[in-house]
Amino acid sequence: MSFEVAADAYNRFMGRYSGPLSSDFANWAGVRAGERALDVGCGPGALTRVLIERLGVDAVSAVDPSLPFIASLRQAFPTLDVQLAVAERLPYPDDLFDHTLAQLVVHFMTDPVGGLQEMGRVTRPGGTVSACVWDFGGERGPISLLWRAARDLDPSVVDESALPGAREGDLERLFHAAGLARVESGELTVSVHHEDFEQWWAPYTLGVGPAGAYVTGLEEERRTALREHCRELLPEGSFDVTAQVWAVRARA
């Protein structure tokens, strides 16, 4: 899989879902004016933008291991504290933030428990650590239909359902394993309108993430078969994609 892609490619692929999710996630985390927040695994900045709107650019920091994403955010917000870093090694001192958030990131961490521990380390005592992951295990993620179609054609396909935090209760388990206190879990729902099948399909050909890598790695004949099977599974004309995330928050 790869996230070393242009910010625009990511926004077309996942940003169409993560953008609408960001406001609800910030609400669920309890982000309020006057606080300081860190966006861990910020990507091109869907959640970062919401945090800046609520807290001001001087009260927001962001990190991501993808240089194209960091460059895009720096161009959009020249004064933003945005750094190239992974969740497991955050470049900040202890007890700095009121909120440390990871939107659609934990399942891609090399060490999810270690990443959550780092998030707790940089959050002040009594502050909030929050994360959310698509419900791939329950096939309720926004790209679950693509994986369903792929498995129909090839049962050996390895999808994203076994990634850390992507099944019911698993993200909460990771929070407990990280030693975080007062762990609370919930679900958030996103619904996104698509004008037609091609608008839905085209971003999968950009090579973003595991799904994009899978699609672009197929030979042309198999990719065409997958595209047409997806078309069969989706309604004709315009349609909505509704997806759920597992959300967990805790005290540092």
PDB file of C-alpha atoms in Angstrom:
ATOM      1  CA  MET A   1       0.000   0.000   0.000  1.00  0.00           C
ATOM      2  CA  SER A   2       1.125   3.560  -0.449  1.00  0.00           C
ATOM      3  CA  PHE A   3       0.275   6.973   0.895  1.00  0.00           C
ATOM      4  CA  GLU A   4       3.220   8.580  -0.898  1.00  0.00           C
ATOM      5  CA  VAL A   5       0.757   9.999  -3.380  1.00  0.00           C
ATOM      6  CA  ALA A   6      -0.354  13.494  -4.295  1.00  0.00           C
ATOM      7  CA  ALA A   7      -2.682  15.127  -1.797  1.00  0.00           C
ATOM      8  CA  ASP A   8      -5.282  15.552  -4.541  1.00  0.00           C
ATOM      9  CA  ALA A   9      -5.284  11.810  -5.222  1.00  0.00           C
ATOM     10  CA  TYR A  10      -5.907  11.054  -1.553  1.00  0.00           C
ATOM     11  CA  ASN A  11      -8.640  13.679  -1.352  1.00  0.00           C
ATOM     12  CA  ARG A  12     -10.423  12.181  -4.345  1.00  0.00           C
ATOM     13  CA  PHE A  13     -10.121   8.673  -2.941  1.00  0.00           C
ATOM     14  CA  MET A  14     -10.675   8.988   0.823  1.00  0.00           C
ATOM     15  CA  GLY A  15     -11.107  12.710   1.377  1.00  0.00           C
ATOM     16  CA  ARG A  16     -14.651  12.502   0.020  1.00  0.00           C
ATOM     17  CA  TYR A  17     -15.476  10.477   3.156  1.00  0.00           C
ATOM     18  CA  SER A  18     -12.946  11.749   5.709  1.00  0.00           C
ATOM     19  CA  GLY A  19     -13.921  15.371   5.056  1.00  0.00           C
ATOM     20  CA  PRO A  20     -17.539  14.952   6.198  1.00  0.00           C
ATOM     21  CA  LEU A  21     -16.388  12.729   9.057  1.00  0.00           C
ATOM     22  CA  SER A  22     -13.985  15.306  10.499  1.00  0.00           C
ATOM     23  CA  SER A  23     -16.534  17.693  12.027  1.00  0.00           C
ATOM     24  CA  ASP A  24     -18.476  14.876  13.673  1.00  0.00           C
ATOM     25  CA  PHE A  25     -15.272  13.328  15.006  1.00  0.00           C
ATOM     26  CA  ALA A  26     -14.071  16.648  16.457  1.00  0.00           C
ATOM     27  CA  ASN A  27     -17.482  17.093  18.084  1.00  0.00           C
ATOM     28  CA  TRP A  28     -17.364  13.574  19.514  1.00  0.00           C
ATOM     29  CA  ALA A  29     -13.867  14.170  20.876  1.00  0.00           C
ATOM     30  CA  GLY A  30     -15.106  17.320  22.606  1.00  0.00           C
ATOM     31  CA  VAL A  31     -12.782  19.832  20.921  1.00  0.00           C
ATOM     32  CA  ARG A  32     -13.618  23.375  22.079  1.00  0.00           C
ATOM     33  CA  ALA A  33     -12.260  26.876  21.574  1.00  0.00           C
ATOM     34  CA  GLY A  34      -9.344  27.773  23.816  1.00  0.00           C
ATOM     35  CA  GLU A  35      -7.774  24.314  23.692  1.00  0.00           C
ATOM     36  CA  ARG A  36      -4.670  22.980  21.954  1.00  0.00           C
ATOM     37  CA  ALA A  37      -4.831  19.931  19.659  1.00  0.00           C
ATOM     38  CA  LEU A  38      -2.586  17.557  17.728  1.00  0.00           C
ATOM     39  CA  ASP A  39      -3.745  15.736  14.583  1.00  0.00           C
ATOM     40  CA  VAL A  40      -1.798  12.463  14.348  1.00  0.00           C
ATOM     41  CA  GLY A  41      -1.570  11.034  10.833  1.00  0.00           C
ATOM     42  CA  CYS A  42      -3.128  14.181   9.435  1.00  0.00           C
ATOM     43  CA  GLY A  43      -2.957  13.208   5.758  1.00  0.00           C
ATOM     44  CA  PRO A  44      -3.734  16.188   3.510  1.00  0.00           C
ATOM     45  CA  GLY A  45      -5.539  17.796   6.441  1.00  0.00           C
ATOM     46  CA  ALA A  46      -9.280  17.030   6.547  1.00  0.00           C
ATOM     47  CA  LEU A  47      -9.351  16.993  10.342  1.00  0.00           C
ATOM     48  CA  THR A  48      -6.577  19.579  10.643  1.00  0.00           C
ATOM     49  CA  ARG A  49      -8.736  22.117   8.829  1.00  0.00           C
ATOM     50  CA  VAL A  50     -11.629  21.544  11.222  1.00  0.00           C
ATOM     51  CA  LEU A  51      -9.314  21.955  14.197  1.00  0.00           C
ATOM     52  CA  ILE A  52      -7.905  25.190  12.777  1.00  0.00           C
ATOM     53  CA  GLU A  53     -11.416  26.546  12.236  1.00  0.00           C
ATOM     54  CA  ARG A  54     -12.286  25.857  15.864  1.00  0.00           C
ATOM     55  CA  LEU A  55      -9.032  26.591  17.670  1.00  0.00           C
ATOM     56  CA  GLY A  56      -6.994  28.826  15.374  1.00  0.00           C
ATOM     57  CA  VAL A  57      -3.847  27.829  13.526  1.00  0.00           C
ATOM     58  CA  ASP A  58      -1.541  28.679  16.443  1.00  0.00           C
ATOM     59  CA  ALA A  59      -3.303  26.135  18.682  1.00  0.00           C
ATOM     60  CA  VAL A  60      -3.063  23.226  16.227  1.00  0.00           C
ATOM     61  CA  SER A  61      -0.202  20.870  15.383  1.00  0.00           C
ATOM     62  CA  ALA A  62      -0.160  18.022  12.869  1.00  0.00           C
ATOM     63  CA  VAL A  63       2.125  15.123  11.938  1.00  0.00           C
ATOM     64  CA  ASP A  64       2.199  12.589   9.112  1.00  0.00           C
ATOM     65  CA  PRO A  65       4.823  10.251   7.600  1.00  0.00           C
ATOM     66  CA  SER A  66       3.903  11.223   4.011  1.00  0.00           C
ATOM     67  CA  LEU A  67       5.981  14.076   2.603  1.00  0.00           C
ATOM     68  CA  PRO A  68       3.441  14.996  -0.140  1.00  0.00           C
ATOM     69  CA  PHE A  69       0.719  15.397   2.495  1.00  0.00           C
ATOM     70  CA  ILE A  70       2.962  17.505   4.720  1.00  0.00           C
ATOM     71  CA  ALA A  71       3.945  19.709   1.779  1.00  0.00           C
ATOM     72  CA  SER A  72       0.286  20.240   0.859  1.00  0.00           C
ATOM     73  CA  LEU A  73      -0.618  21.332   4.387  1.00  0.00           C
ATOM     74  CA  ARG A  74       2.372  23.637   4.649  1.00  0.00           C
ATOM     75  CA  GLN A  75       1.324  25.310   1.423  1.00  0.00           C
ATOM     76  CA  ALA A  76      -2.242  25.765   2.670  1.00  0.00           C
ATOM     77  CA  PHE A  77      -1.214  26.940   6.168  1.00  0.00           C
ATOM     78  CA  PRO A  78       2.313  28.416   6.108  1.00  0.00           C
ATOM     79  CA  THR A  79       2.348  29.112   9.869  1.00  0.00           C
ATOM     80  CA  LEU A  80       0.963  25.725  10.928  1.00  0.00           C
ATOM     81  CA  ASP A  81       3.178  23.494  13.052  1.00  0.00           C
ATOM     82  CA  VAL A  82       3.151  20.431  10.782  1.00  0.00           C
ATOM     83  CA  GLN A  83       5.954  17.877  10.992  1.00  0.00           C
ATOM     84  CA  LEU A  84       7.062  14.720   9.225  1.00  0.00           C
ATOM     85  CA  ALA A  85       6.695  12.016  11.888  1.00  0.00           C
ATOM     86  CA  VAL A  86       5.039   8.730  12.774  1.00  0.00           C
ATOM     87  CA  ALA A  87       2.605   8.200  15.627  1.00  0.00           C
ATOM     88  CA  GLU A  88       5.013   5.921  17.463  1.00  0.00           C
ATOM     89  CA  ARG A  89       7.607   8.739  17.755  1.00  0.00           C
ATOM     90  CA  LEU A  90       5.848  12.062  18.195  1.00  0.00           C
ATOM     91  CA  PRO A  91       8.224  15.068  18.181  1.00  0.00           C
ATOM     92  CA  TYR A  92       6.635  16.782  21.192  1.00  0.00           C
ATOM     93  CA  PRO A  93       7.256  16.952  24.946  1.00  0.00           C
ATOM     94  CA  ASP A  94       5.011  15.363  27.543  1.00  0.00           C
ATOM     95  CA  ASP A  95       1.671  16.895  28.554  1.00  0.00           C
ATOM     96  CA  LEU A  96       1.469  19.479  25.747  1.00  0.00           C
ATOM     97  CA  PHE A  97      -1.995  19.060  24.193  1.00  0.00           C
ATOM     98  CA  ASP A  98      -5.566  19.149  25.451  1.00  0.00           C
ATOM     99  CA  HIS A  99      -6.606  16.860  22.593  1.00  0.00           C
ATOM    100  CA  THR A 100      -4.622  14.341  20.587  1.00  0.00           C
ATOM    101  CA  LEU A 101      -6.629  12.838  17.739  1.00  0.00           C
ATOM    102  CA  ALA A 102      -6.070  10.144  15.107  1.00  0.00           C
ATOM    103  CA  GLN A 103      -8.697   9.953  12.375  1.00  0.00           C
ATOM    104  CA  LEU A 104      -8.547   6.796  10.212  1.00  0.00           C
ATOM    105  CA  VAL A 105      -4.941   6.165  11.260  1.00  0.00           C
ATOM    106  CA  VAL A 106      -4.627   3.575  14.043  1.00  0.00           C
ATOM    107  CA  HIS A 107      -5.160   0.633  11.671  1.00  0.00           C
ATOM    108  CA  PHE A 108      -2.128   1.748   9.639  1.00  0.00           C
ATOM    109  CA  MET A 109       0.219   2.257  12.586  1.00  0.00           C
ATOM    110  CA  THR A 110       3.192  -0.112  12.733  1.00  0.00           C
ATOM    111  CA  ASP A 111       2.620  -0.415  16.488  1.00  0.00           C
ATOM    112  CA  PRO A 112      -0.946   0.699  17.347  1.00  0.00           C
ATOM    113  CA  VAL A 113      -0.525   0.290  21.106  1.00  0.00           C
ATOM    114  CA  GLY A 114       2.766   2.177  21.022  1.00  0.00           C
ATOM    115  CA  GLY A 115       1.203   4.914  18.895  1.00  0.00           C
ATOM    116  CA  LEU A 116      -1.686   5.331  21.323  1.00  0.00           C
ATOM    117  CA  GLN A 117       0.754   5.403  24.236  1.00  0.00           C
ATOM    118  CA  GLU A 118       2.653   8.207  22.499  1.00  0.00           C
ATOM    119  CA  MET A 119      -0.609  10.066  21.972  1.00  0.00           C
ATOM    120  CA  GLY A 120      -1.276   9.720  25.682  1.00  0.00           C
ATOM    121  CA  ARG A 121       2.235  10.890  26.548  1.00  0.00           C
ATOM    122  CA  VAL A 122       1.901  14.211  24.744  1.00  0.00           C
ATOM    123  CA  THR A 123      -1.598  14.857  26.124  1.00  0.00           C
ATOM    124  CA  ARG A 124      -1.878  16.765  29.392  1.00  0.00           C
ATOM    125  CA  PRO A 125      -3.302  14.969  32.444  1.00  0.00           C
ATOM    126  CA  GLY A 126      -7.074  15.035  32.097  1.00  0.00           C
ATOM    127  CA  GLY A 127      -6.831  15.730  28.367  1.00  0.00           C
ATOM    128  CA  THR A 128      -8.457  13.550  25.739  1.00  0.00           C
ATOM    129  CA  VAL A 129      -6.996  10.979  23.349  1.00  0.00           C
ATOM    130  CA  SER A 130      -9.412  10.112  20.531  1.00  0.00           C
ATOM    131  CA  ALA A 131      -9.272   7.829  17.502  1.00  0.00           C
ATOM    132  CA  CYS A 132     -11.618   6.374  14.913  1.00  0.00           C
ATOM    133  CA  VAL A 133     -11.376   3.578  12.327  1.00  0.00           C
ATOM    134  CA  TRP A 134     -13.814   2.475   9.606  1.00  0.00           C
ATOM    135  CA  ASP A 135     -15.833  -0.632  10.468  1.00  0.00           C
ATOM    136  CA  PHE A 136     -14.169  -2.835   7.878  1.00  0.00           C
ATOM    137  CA  GLY A 137     -14.778  -5.930  10.000  1.00  0.00           C
ATOM    138  CA  GLY A 138     -18.530  -5.395   9.776  1.00  0.00           C
ATOM    139  CA  GLU A 139     -18.258  -4.481   6.080  1.00  0.00           C
ATOM    140  CA  ARG A 140     -19.589  -0.990   6.827  1.00  0.00           C
ATOM    141  CA  GLY A 141     -16.611   1.021   5.629  1.00  0.00           C
ATOM    142  CA  PRO A 142     -16.928   3.292   2.578  1.00  0.00           C
ATOM    143  CA  ILE A 143     -14.766   0.961   0.474  1.00  0.00           C
ATOM    144  CA  SER A 144     -16.171  -2.305   1.825  1.00  0.00           C
ATOM    145  CA  LEU A 145     -18.164  -2.869  -1.357  1.00  0.00           C
ATOM    146  CA  LEU A 146     -14.962  -2.805  -3.412  1.00  0.00           C
ATOM    147  CA  TRP A 147     -13.459  -5.509  -1.195  1.00  0.00           C
ATOM    148  CA  ARG A 148     -16.672  -7.532  -1.313  1.00  0.00           C
ATOM    149  CA  ALA A 149     -16.571  -7.475  -5.113  1.00  0.00           C
ATOM    150  CA  ALA A 150     -12.884  -8.422  -5.089  1.00  0.00           C
ATOM    151  CA  ARG A 151     -13.548 -11.427  -2.827  1.00  0.00           C
ATOM    152  CA  ASP A 152     -16.441 -12.530  -5.035  1.00  0.00           C
ATOM    153  CA  LEU A 153     -13.998 -12.790  -7.926  1.00  0.00           C
ATOM    154  CA  ASP A 154     -11.050 -14.078  -5.897  1.00  0.00           C
ATOM    155  CA  PRO A 155     -11.754 -15.566  -2.428  1.00  0.00           C
ATOM    156  CA  SER A 156      -8.046 -15.429  -1.576  1.00  0.00           C
ATOM    157  CA  VAL A 157      -8.023 -11.612  -1.572  1.00  0.00           C
ATOM    158  CA  VAL A 158      -6.740 -10.089   1.684  1.00  0.00           C
ATOM    159  CA  ASP A 159      -8.865  -7.055   2.491  1.00  0.00           C
ATOM    160  CA  GLU A 160      -8.692  -4.519   5.323  1.00  0.00           C
ATOM    161  CA  SER A 161     -11.079  -6.235   7.747  1.00  0.00           C
ATOM    162  CA  ALA A 162      -8.308  -7.717   9.907  1.00  0.00           C
ATOM    163  CA  LEU A 163      -6.408  -4.451  10.404  1.00  0.00           C
ATOM    164  CA  PRO A 164      -6.042  -3.253  14.020  1.00  0.00           C
ATOM    165  CA  GLY A 165      -9.150  -1.505  15.304  1.00  0.00           C
ATOM    166  CA  ALA A 166     -11.300  -2.348  12.286  1.00  0.00           C
ATOM    167  CA  ARG A 167     -13.571  -4.813  14.104  1.00  0.00           C
ATOM    168  CA  GLU A 168     -16.107  -4.222  16.856  1.00  0.00           C
ATOM    169  CA  GLY A 169     -14.387  -3.779  20.216  1.00  0.00           C
ATOM    170  CA  ASP A 170     -10.854  -3.961  18.830  1.00  0.00           C
ATOM    171  CA  LEU A 171     -10.077  -0.235  18.905  1.00  0.00           C
ATOM    172  CA  GLU A 172     -11.313  -0.084  22.488  1.00  0.00           C
ATOM    173  CA  ARG A 173      -9.073  -3.044  23.318  1.00  0.00           C
ATOM    174  CA  LEU A 174      -6.055  -1.205  21.905  1.00  0.00           C
ATOM    175  CA  PHE A 175      -6.827   1.830  24.073  1.00  0.00           C
ATOM    176  CA  HIS A 176      -6.924  -0.353  27.189  1.00  0.00           C
ATOM    177  CA  ALA A 177      -3.673  -2.053  26.166  1.00  0.00           C
ATOM    178  CA  ALA A 178      -2.080   1.412  25.862  1.00  0.00           C
ATOM    179  CA  GLY A 179      -2.934   2.114  29.498  1.00  0.00           C
ATOM    180  CA  LEU A 180      -5.396   4.926  28.789  1.00  0.00           C
ATOM    181  CA  ALA A 181      -8.098   5.644  31.369  1.00  0.00           C
ATOM    182  CA  ARG A 182     -11.871   6.195  31.248  1.00  0.00           C
ATOM    183  CA  VAL A 183     -12.163   4.613  27.806  1.00  0.00           C
ATOM    184  CA  GLU A 184     -15.441   5.284  26.004  1.00  0.00           C
ATOM    185  CA  SER A 185     -16.548   3.941  22.630  1.00  0.00           C
ATOM    186  CA  GLY A 186     -19.176   4.895  20.065  1.00  0.00           C
ATOM    187  CA  GLU A 187     -20.076   4.924  16.391  1.00  0.00           C
ATOM    188  CA  LEU A 188     -20.218   7.740  13.862  1.00  0.00           C
ATOM    189  CA  THR A 189     -21.954   7.633  10.476  1.00  0.00           C
ATOM    190  CA  VAL A 190     -21.055   9.368   7.215  1.00  0.00           C
ATOM    191  CA  SER A 191     -23.206   9.478   4.085  1.00  0.00           C
ATOM    192  CA  VAL A 192     -21.734  10.729   0.790  1.00  0.00           C
ATOM    193  CA  HIS A 193     -23.595  11.266  -2.488  1.00  0.00           C
ATOM    194  CA  HIS A 194     -22.144  10.023  -5.783  1.00  0.00           C
ATOM    195  CA  GLU A 195     -23.530  11.274  -9.083  1.00  0.00           C
ATOM    196  CA  ASP A 196     -22.764   8.061 -10.947  1.00  0.00           C
ATOM    197  CA  PHE A 197     -20.683   4.905 -10.946  1.00  0.00           C
ATOM    198  CA  GLU A 198     -17.669   6.431 -12.695  1.00  0.00           C
ATOM    199  CA  GLN A 199     -17.392   9.155 -10.058  1.00  0.00           C
ATOM    200  CA  TRP A 200     -17.285   6.414  -7.413  1.00  0.00           C
ATOM    201  CA  TRP A 201     -14.871   4.141  -9.322  1.00  0.00           C
ATOM    202  CA  ALA A 202     -12.254   6.520 -10.763  1.00  0.00           C
ATOM    203  CA  PRO A 203     -10.447   7.296  -7.451  1.00  0.00           C
ATOM    204  CA  TYR A 204      -9.727   3.582  -6.953  1.00  0.00           C
ATOM    205  CA  THR A 205      -7.429   3.760  -9.992  1.00  0.00           C
ATOM    206  CA  LEU A 206      -5.145   6.335  -8.312  1.00  0.00           C
ATOM    207  CA  GLY A 207      -3.221   3.791  -6.239  1.00  0.00           C
ATOM    208  CA  VAL A 208      -4.088   5.188  -2.807  1.00  0.00           C
ATOM    209  CA  GLY A 209      -3.944   2.877   0.216  1.00  0.00           C
ATOM    210  CA  PRO A 210      -4.475  -0.895   0.211  1.00  0.00           C
ATOM    211  CA  ALA A 211      -7.566  -0.755  -2.018  1.00  0.00           C
ATOM    212  CA  GLY A 212      -5.930   1.506  -4.581  1.00  0.00           C
ATOM    213  CA  ALA A 213      -2.781  -0.623  -4.592  1.00  0.00           C
ATOM    214  CA  TYR A 214      -4.890  -3.722  -5.149  1.00  0.00           C
ATOM    215  CA  VAL A 215      -6.827  -2.222  -8.063  1.00  0.00           C
ATOM    216  CA  THR A 216      -3.804  -0.769  -9.823  1.00  0.00           C
ATOM    217  CA  GLY A 217      -1.881  -4.007  -9.319  1.00  0.00           C
ATOM    218  CA  LEU A 218      -4.432  -6.075 -11.264  1.00  0.00           C
ATOM    219  CA  GLU A 219      -3.923  -7.007 -14.879  1.00  0.00           C
ATOM    220  CA  GLU A 220      -6.237  -5.053 -17.154  1.00  0.00           C
ATOM    221  CA  GLU A 221      -8.649  -7.940 -17.738  1.00  0.00           C
ATOM    222  CA  ARG A 222      -9.070  -8.606 -14.022  1.00  0.00           C
ATOM    223  CA  ARG A 223      -9.394  -4.895 -13.247  1.00  0.00           C
ATOM    224  CA  THR A 224     -12.143  -4.595 -15.847  1.00  0.00           C
ATOM    225  CA  ALA A 225     -13.938  -7.602 -14.365  1.00  0.00           C
ATOM    226  CA  LEU A 226     -13.734  -6.041 -10.900  1.00  0.00           C
ATOM    227  CA  ARG A 227     -15.031  -2.700 -12.153  1.00  0.00           C
ATOM    228  CA  GLU A 228     -17.999  -4.308 -13.872  1.00  0.00           C
ATOM    229  CA  HIS A 229     -18.827  -6.471 -10.859  1.00  0.00           C
ATOM    230  CA  CYS A 230     -18.801  -3.362  -8.663  1.00  0.00           C
ATOM    231  CA  ARG A 231     -21.146  -1.748 -11.177  1.00  0.00           C
ATOM    232  CA  GLU A 232     -23.510  -4.716 -10.801  1.00  0.00           C
ATOM    233  CA  LEU A 233     -23.504  -4.351  -7.006  1.00  0.00           C
ATOM    234  CA  LEU A 234     -24.276  -0.624  -7.017  1.00  0.00           C
ATOM    235  CA  PRO A 235     -27.528   1.123  -8.001  1.00  0.00           C
ATOM    236  CA  GLU A 236     -27.869   2.659 -11.456  1.00  0.00           C
ATOM    237  CA  GLY A 237     -27.691   6.438 -11.635  1.00  0.00           C
ATOM    238  CA  SER A 238     -26.804   8.442  -8.536  1.00  0.00           C
ATOM    239  CA  PHE A 239     -26.495   6.828  -5.120  1.00  0.00           C
ATOM    240  CA  ASP A 240     -25.303   7.424  -1.565  1.00  0.00           C
ATOM    241  CA  VAL A 241     -22.536   5.563   0.235  1.00  0.00           C
ATOM    242  CA  THR A 242     -23.163   5.331   3.978  1.00  0.00           C
ATOM    243  CA  ALA A 243     -20.313   4.229   6.226  1.00  0.00           C
ATOM    244  CA  GLN A 244     -19.634   3.808   9.938  1.00  0.00           C
ATOM    245  CA  VAL A 245     -16.552   4.268  12.070  1.00  0.00           C
ATOM    246  CA  TRP A 246     -15.681   2.876  15.465  1.00  0.00           C
ATOM    247  CA  ALA A 247     -14.746   5.851  17.670  1.00  0.00           C
ATOM    248  CA  VAL A 248     -12.950   5.654  21.008  1.00  0.00           C
ATOM    249  CA  ARG A 249     -11.853   8.383  23.417  1.00  0.00           C
ATOM    250  CA  ALA A 250     -10.018   8.249  26.733  1.00  0.00           C
ATOM    251  CA  ARG A 251      -8.216  10.337  29.312  1.00  0.00           C
ATOM    252  CA  ALA A 252      -4.475  10.689  29.244  1.00  0.00           C
TER     253      ALA A 252
END
